[in-house]
Amino acid sequence: MAAQYVSNGSGVSPHRGIVDEDQPKFPWKPGLGLLFGGAGWYWAGQAVNAVLLPAKIGQIDPQGKVAMVAIVSTVTMVISIFAGIIGGALSDMTRTRFGSRTPWIVGGVILGTIALLCFAFTSHVAVVLVSWWVYAAVYNAMLAAGCAWQPDQVAPRWRGTASSLYGVGHQAALQGAQVVAALFVTNIPTGVIISLVIGDVLSLLSVAVCREPSNTDVPREKFTISAALTNFLPPKDGGRDYWLAALARFLWMVPGGIGTYRLYTLTDYMGQSEADAGKWMSFMALLAVIAAVSCGIIAGPIADKFRSIKIPLGVAILTVGLPCWLPFFIPTTVMYTIYVAVSSLGSGVFSSLDQAIMTTVLPNPKNAAKDLAFLNSCGVVGNLCAPLLAGWVIHTFGYAGLFPMGFIVLTLAAICVFFIKKVH
């Protein structure tokens, strides 16, 4: 297998990136590395962010917990954007016998473990917040480096399958981490330790399986102030495809407010009691996991077989957007559940192919992690805007307005994908 940074004896230019001719068979080592990494890199962060952090804040400040969680979440997103970009750029510049990404993943495991242990065993609010924000920075830098394994070591012809493996791991972590962490909301230190063990083992397993090649023979660019600053800025030569992918990523996340206000939609719009709404939400979550993971497993290999990523990704986005009209015209819990189930099929495909299309539009293999981190940061900004837009829509049009909003925004996202020329 040839990799991006291998130049001695492989015939692969360190500045060209790996191409189809270099990789006639699917690269299972980086593929499985992305599978385990997709689960490991997200596990502890998701467990804490979604479950254990709110529980911890609730114990420390039960009266002001709602406002504090909102503030902490906003600061966390800002830190995530900058940490991902800076971490990605630094990993692009790293030269070691273990490659450019592995040191950041292993270092992230070590520093992240220390930060979350501090979080787990303190009740001082300042220490809790600082340790969590330190972890958020480390976690996003590690994630930016790890995601670059795909453009580094996987040829375009196999990126659908590789992205699918990563997507399955990612989905497993997003749902599984919450299920496990929810068992320990009254025993947060134990929940943090168990989440760390699962996340750290999977992350280190990803490194061991992938076995990133050395890149010590790749020359460094001559240091100048302007060159150093450029390493932390968006690509000047990104081209329309890169920015269309960035806009699609942003727009994909913007309708997330529909899920944020799902409980209130069920109670205030559809007339359910909180207890019944909770049961419906649990059932919706179960259907969503089954649908998303099932589609995620098969989407990548099918996309590779037919040599097409753009069309299934665009259709997947529309599959999430079109069902928004179901609960709009028939506002019942059954129709809302059908909407969630159908849209989850598209979400599973998107999760599987998203990384494939983003890595294909990257303009320069030398800056893959940094440029990929910028694309991911567009999703973070979209996620930050989601509850704000949803709140404005509810205030202006009521809960029913969420569903046309979702359809309109996701249709624009699909159009952006269809207009990308570099991806078939």
XYZ file of C-alpha atoms in Angstrom:
424
model
C 0.000 0.000 0.000
C 1.272 3.426 -0.894
C 0.575 6.350 1.362
C 0.713 10.060 0.851
C 4.018 10.651 2.586
C 5.900 7.583 1.349
C 8.409 8.687 -1.247
C 11.279 6.239 -1.108
C 10.751 3.371 -3.509
C 6.985 3.763 -3.829
C 6.871 6.173 -6.701
C 4.369 8.354 -4.828
C 5.170 12.027 -4.667
C 4.775 13.466 -1.174
C 3.086 16.488 -2.771
C 0.721 14.592 -5.065
C -1.295 12.543 -2.614
C -2.347 8.952 -3.170
C -4.208 8.184 -6.402
C -6.266 5.222 -7.643
C -3.361 3.607 -9.481
C -1.391 3.341 -6.233
C -4.112 1.290 -4.512
C -5.746 -1.494 -6.565
C -7.227 -3.131 -3.416
C -9.113 -1.607 -0.526
C -6.647 -0.448 2.212
C -7.973 -2.319 5.216
C -5.451 -1.001 7.722
C -6.406 2.688 7.466
C -10.025 1.628 6.851
C -10.218 -0.245 10.149
C -8.215 2.549 11.774
C -10.960 4.977 10.738
C -13.643 2.586 12.043
C -12.062 2.279 15.495
C -11.000 5.925 15.469
C -14.460 7.124 14.485
C -15.756 5.461 17.632
C -12.816 6.141 19.948
C -12.190 9.804 19.129
C -15.837 10.697 19.787
C -16.723 8.389 22.666
C -15.554 10.183 25.806
C -16.324 13.651 24.447
C -19.874 12.683 23.507
C -20.492 10.938 26.831
C -19.416 13.984 28.802
C -20.870 16.694 26.567
C -24.315 15.111 26.161
C -24.797 13.477 29.578
C -22.136 13.814 32.260
C -21.355 17.528 31.891
C -25.002 18.613 32.312
C -25.299 16.178 35.230
C -22.166 17.621 36.845
C -23.375 21.195 36.397
C -26.762 20.194 37.816
C -25.051 18.911 40.967
C -22.920 22.038 41.368
C -25.518 24.700 40.509
C -29.037 23.248 40.385
C -30.661 26.692 40.188
C -28.599 28.138 37.348
C -27.897 24.916 35.458
C -29.860 25.811 32.293
C -28.077 29.105 31.725
C -24.700 27.622 32.620
C -25.067 24.696 30.201
C -25.937 27.152 27.411
C -22.872 29.293 28.154
C -20.565 26.288 28.478
C -21.845 24.822 25.196
C -21.276 28.086 23.329
C -17.725 28.475 24.631
C -17.046 24.810 23.848
C -18.086 25.276 20.213
C -15.830 28.317 19.808
C -12.898 26.410 21.309
C -13.686 23.466 19.034
C -13.458 25.585 15.892
C -10.065 27.089 16.691
C -8.580 23.928 18.239
C -9.523 21.842 15.204
C -7.992 24.285 12.731
C -4.804 24.835 14.742
C -4.414 21.139 15.576
C -4.946 20.158 11.961
C -2.371 22.683 10.740
C 0.208 21.549 13.309
C -0.298 17.886 12.406
C 0.241 18.784 8.727
C 3.633 20.209 9.724
C 4.596 17.265 11.966
C 7.399 14.938 10.816
C 8.077 11.748 12.801
C 8.821 8.092 12.155
C 5.241 7.432 13.287
C 3.796 9.782 10.681
C 2.135 13.160 11.098
C -1.177 12.136 12.698
C -0.315 9.349 15.145
C 1.630 11.544 17.627
C -1.352 13.866 17.900
C -3.772 11.011 18.493
C -1.600 9.369 21.164
C -0.812 12.736 22.748
C -4.503 13.597 22.700
C -5.352 10.368 24.508
C -2.830 11.137 27.256
C -3.679 14.822 27.757
C -7.407 14.222 27.339
C -7.382 11.502 29.993
C -5.670 13.817 32.483
C -8.153 16.620 31.764
C -11.248 14.432 32.179
C -9.937 12.845 35.368
C -9.619 16.361 36.793
C -13.175 16.998 35.620
C -14.466 13.821 37.263
C -12.964 14.232 40.714
C -13.641 17.880 41.499
C -16.702 19.837 42.572
C -15.125 23.255 42.069
C -16.969 24.921 39.213
C -13.884 26.684 37.796
C -11.885 23.432 37.692
C -14.816 21.593 36.120
C -15.179 24.150 33.334
C -11.463 24.643 32.647
C -10.751 20.907 32.581
C -13.670 20.347 30.184
C -12.554 23.155 27.879
C -8.988 21.820 27.904
C -10.362 18.434 26.920
C -12.486 20.027 24.186
C -9.374 21.656 22.702
C -7.328 18.437 22.884
C -10.186 16.316 21.545
C -10.784 18.540 18.512
C -7.080 18.764 17.679
C -6.871 14.955 17.861
C -9.989 14.616 15.720
C -8.623 16.964 13.042
C -5.433 14.946 12.826
C -7.167 11.550 12.801
C -9.699 12.416 10.089
C -6.807 13.272 7.768
C -5.901 9.565 7.600
C -8.450 9.276 4.819
C -6.876 11.715 2.320
C -3.418 10.622 3.504
C -3.805 6.874 3.000
C -6.964 6.107 1.012
C -7.229 6.552 -2.764
C -10.329 8.355 -4.120
C -11.732 5.082 -5.510
C -12.059 3.641 -1.987
C -13.090 6.739 -0.042
C -16.765 5.835 -0.009
C -16.053 2.583 1.831
C -13.488 4.218 4.128
C -15.890 7.038 4.894
C -18.620 4.464 5.578
C -16.416 2.682 8.118
C -15.663 5.993 9.802
C -19.359 6.920 9.748
C -20.403 3.648 11.388
C -17.846 4.154 14.161
C -18.973 7.744 14.557
C -22.660 6.812 14.780
C -21.897 4.017 17.267
C -20.085 6.503 19.504
C -22.731 9.211 19.249
C -25.472 6.847 20.402
C -23.564 4.255 22.443
C -21.680 6.787 24.547
C -24.939 8.386 25.666
C -26.507 5.029 26.509
C -23.549 4.009 28.669
C -23.065 7.423 30.287
C -26.765 7.678 31.160
C -26.289 4.741 33.543
C -23.931 6.844 35.679
C -25.602 10.240 36.020
C -25.599 9.746 39.806
C -22.014 8.443 39.829
C -20.165 10.798 37.486
C -16.555 9.749 38.300
C -17.337 6.130 37.409
C -19.109 7.243 34.233
C -16.137 9.342 33.170
C -13.635 6.557 33.877
C -15.644 3.963 31.927
C -16.105 6.385 29.023
C -12.385 7.166 29.024
C -11.409 3.509 29.036
C -13.671 2.760 26.059
C -12.576 5.842 24.130
C -8.862 5.470 24.885
C -8.743 1.755 24.038
C -10.500 2.316 20.717
C -8.308 5.324 19.892
C -5.071 3.465 20.611
C -6.400 0.437 18.733
C -6.979 2.671 15.711
C -3.339 3.758 15.808
C -2.094 0.182 16.181
C -4.238 -1.078 13.298
C -3.570 1.798 10.920
C 0.217 1.811 11.406
C 0.773 5.169 9.768
C 4.043 5.226 7.804
C 7.002 7.463 8.612
C 7.119 10.881 6.985
C 10.561 11.966 8.165
C 11.746 12.117 4.543
C 9.170 14.736 3.567
C 10.940 18.103 3.320
C 9.767 21.001 5.428
C 8.916 24.314 3.841
C 11.294 27.147 4.641
C 9.985 29.078 7.623
C 8.665 32.578 7.014
C 6.105 34.602 8.938
C 3.751 34.738 5.961
C 4.048 30.978 5.369
C 3.402 30.265 9.051
C 0.272 32.417 9.049
C -0.937 30.779 5.849
C -0.796 27.396 7.572
C -3.589 28.527 9.896
C -5.848 30.194 7.310
C -8.414 28.786 4.874
C -6.906 27.677 1.555
C -6.501 30.553 -0.906
C -6.615 28.077 -3.782
C -9.584 26.054 -2.466
C -11.736 26.681 -5.527
C -15.526 26.647 -5.883
C -15.875 22.946 -5.041
C -14.165 23.374 -1.679
C -16.408 26.267 -0.694
C -19.542 24.563 -2.010
C -18.684 21.614 0.253
C -18.143 24.044 3.139
C -21.533 25.679 2.526
C -23.242 22.280 2.229
C -21.683 21.205 5.532
C -22.922 24.394 7.210
C -26.431 24.103 5.796
C -26.649 20.407 6.754
C -26.210 21.287 10.432
C -28.485 24.354 10.525
C -31.829 22.455 10.769
C -30.544 20.625 13.851
C -32.806 22.832 15.941
C -35.687 20.553 14.936
C -34.123 17.863 17.129
C -33.191 20.348 19.868
C -36.842 21.290 20.326
C -38.270 17.799 19.786
C -39.500 17.470 23.367
C -41.272 20.820 23.251
C -42.713 20.040 19.813
C -44.256 16.854 21.177
C -45.651 18.501 24.299
C -46.598 22.021 23.179
C -47.474 21.362 19.533
C -48.723 17.776 19.516
C -50.321 17.748 22.960
C -48.319 14.945 24.586
C -47.559 14.758 28.296
C -43.893 14.874 29.239
C -43.949 11.184 30.174
C -45.514 10.167 26.859
C -43.201 12.513 24.955
C -40.213 10.843 26.608
C -41.443 7.422 25.512
C -41.943 8.625 21.941
C -38.474 10.188 21.916
C -36.889 6.930 23.105
C -38.713 5.006 20.387
C -37.644 7.576 17.769
C -34.034 7.334 18.933
C -34.091 3.542 18.614
C -35.502 3.720 15.085
C -32.964 6.398 14.191
C -30.016 4.284 15.309
C -31.204 1.198 13.423
C -31.914 3.155 10.231
C -28.733 5.257 10.310
C -26.311 2.415 11.057
C -27.953 0.045 8.554
C -27.678 2.574 5.732
C -24.249 3.675 6.876
C -22.811 0.185 6.518
C -23.869 -0.286 2.893
C -23.737 3.280 1.530
C -19.959 3.549 1.150
C -19.311 0.239 -0.648
C -22.230 0.886 -3.008
C -20.935 4.384 -3.772
C -17.480 2.958 -4.544
C -18.918 0.207 -6.743
C -20.791 2.698 -8.919
C -18.013 5.303 -8.647
C -20.460 7.938 -7.469
C -20.449 9.868 -4.205
C -22.130 13.148 -5.152
C -25.463 11.725 -6.309
C -26.140 9.435 -3.308
C -25.017 12.187 -0.909
C -27.291 14.766 -2.517
C -30.203 12.329 -2.564
C -29.513 11.480 1.089
C -29.836 15.143 2.046
C -33.146 15.362 0.179
C -34.269 12.184 1.958
C -33.839 14.075 5.221
C -35.490 17.239 3.926
C -38.538 15.938 2.069
C -40.098 14.051 5.037
C -40.179 17.340 6.967
C -43.566 17.935 5.327
C -45.104 14.842 6.975
C -45.505 16.255 10.526
C -46.226 19.687 9.052
C -49.364 18.546 7.220
C -50.283 15.788 9.714
C -49.045 16.913 13.163
C -49.321 13.603 15.010
C -46.771 11.603 16.965
C -47.051 8.704 14.519
C -46.292 10.937 11.542
C -43.470 12.606 13.463
C -42.001 9.165 14.167
C -42.247 8.206 10.486
C -40.458 11.443 9.626
C -37.636 10.640 12.059
C -37.281 7.078 10.738
C -37.214 8.060 7.054
C -34.906 11.013 7.587
C -32.542 8.783 9.587
C -32.031 6.680 6.472
C -30.665 9.757 4.747
C -28.667 10.742 7.818
C -26.968 7.362 7.807
C -25.950 7.757 4.171
C -24.743 11.309 4.807
C -22.644 10.225 7.789
C -21.052 7.531 5.646
C -20.231 9.671 2.601
C -19.668 13.083 4.140
C -15.953 12.549 4.803
C -15.491 11.051 1.337
C -16.715 14.133 -0.464
C -14.877 16.530 1.854
C -11.550 14.765 1.427
C -12.007 14.719 -2.355
C -12.377 18.506 -2.630
C -9.253 19.253 -0.569
C -6.958 21.446 -2.694
C -3.545 20.413 -1.326
C -2.420 17.095 0.226
C 0.224 18.918 2.272
C -2.442 20.798 4.225
C -5.078 18.062 4.337
C -5.787 18.142 8.089
C -5.992 21.926 8.319
C -8.210 22.297 5.253
C -10.403 19.406 6.418
C -10.675 21.052 9.847
C -11.977 24.218 8.182
C -14.701 22.181 6.492
C -15.588 20.519 9.786
C -15.647 23.922 11.503
C -18.365 25.005 9.076
C -20.473 22.219 10.551
C -19.681 23.437 14.065
C -20.797 26.969 13.131
C -23.977 25.519 11.615
C -24.575 23.576 14.823
C -24.103 26.792 16.804
C -26.627 28.631 14.613
C -29.182 25.779 14.694
C -30.911 26.547 18.015
C -30.832 30.286 17.282
C -32.600 29.878 13.938
C -35.030 27.355 15.392
C -35.837 29.685 18.272
C -36.570 32.543 15.854
C -38.755 30.291 13.684
C -40.764 29.084 16.699
C -41.222 32.644 17.939
C -42.321 33.858 14.485
C -44.236 30.922 12.999
C -44.757 28.484 15.868
C -43.445 24.902 16.088
C -45.016 24.049 12.719
C -42.550 26.435 11.061
C -39.595 24.209 11.977
C -40.473 21.663 9.307
C -40.644 23.960 6.231
C -37.429 25.574 7.506
C -35.756 22.159 7.533
C -36.938 21.386 4.014
C -35.760 24.721 2.581
C -32.306 24.666 4.202
C -31.623 21.019 3.374
C -32.722 21.528 -0.234
C -30.141 24.322 -0.515
C -27.537 21.964 0.972
C -28.380 19.303 -1.623
C -28.097 21.868 -4.429
C -24.613 22.797 -3.206
C -23.579 19.137 -3.361
C -25.001 18.625 -6.859
C -23.055 21.659 -8.128
C -19.688 20.262 -6.996
C -17.844 19.367 -10.207
C -14.769 17.595 -8.855
C -16.781 14.760 -7.327
C -18.757 12.252 -9.438
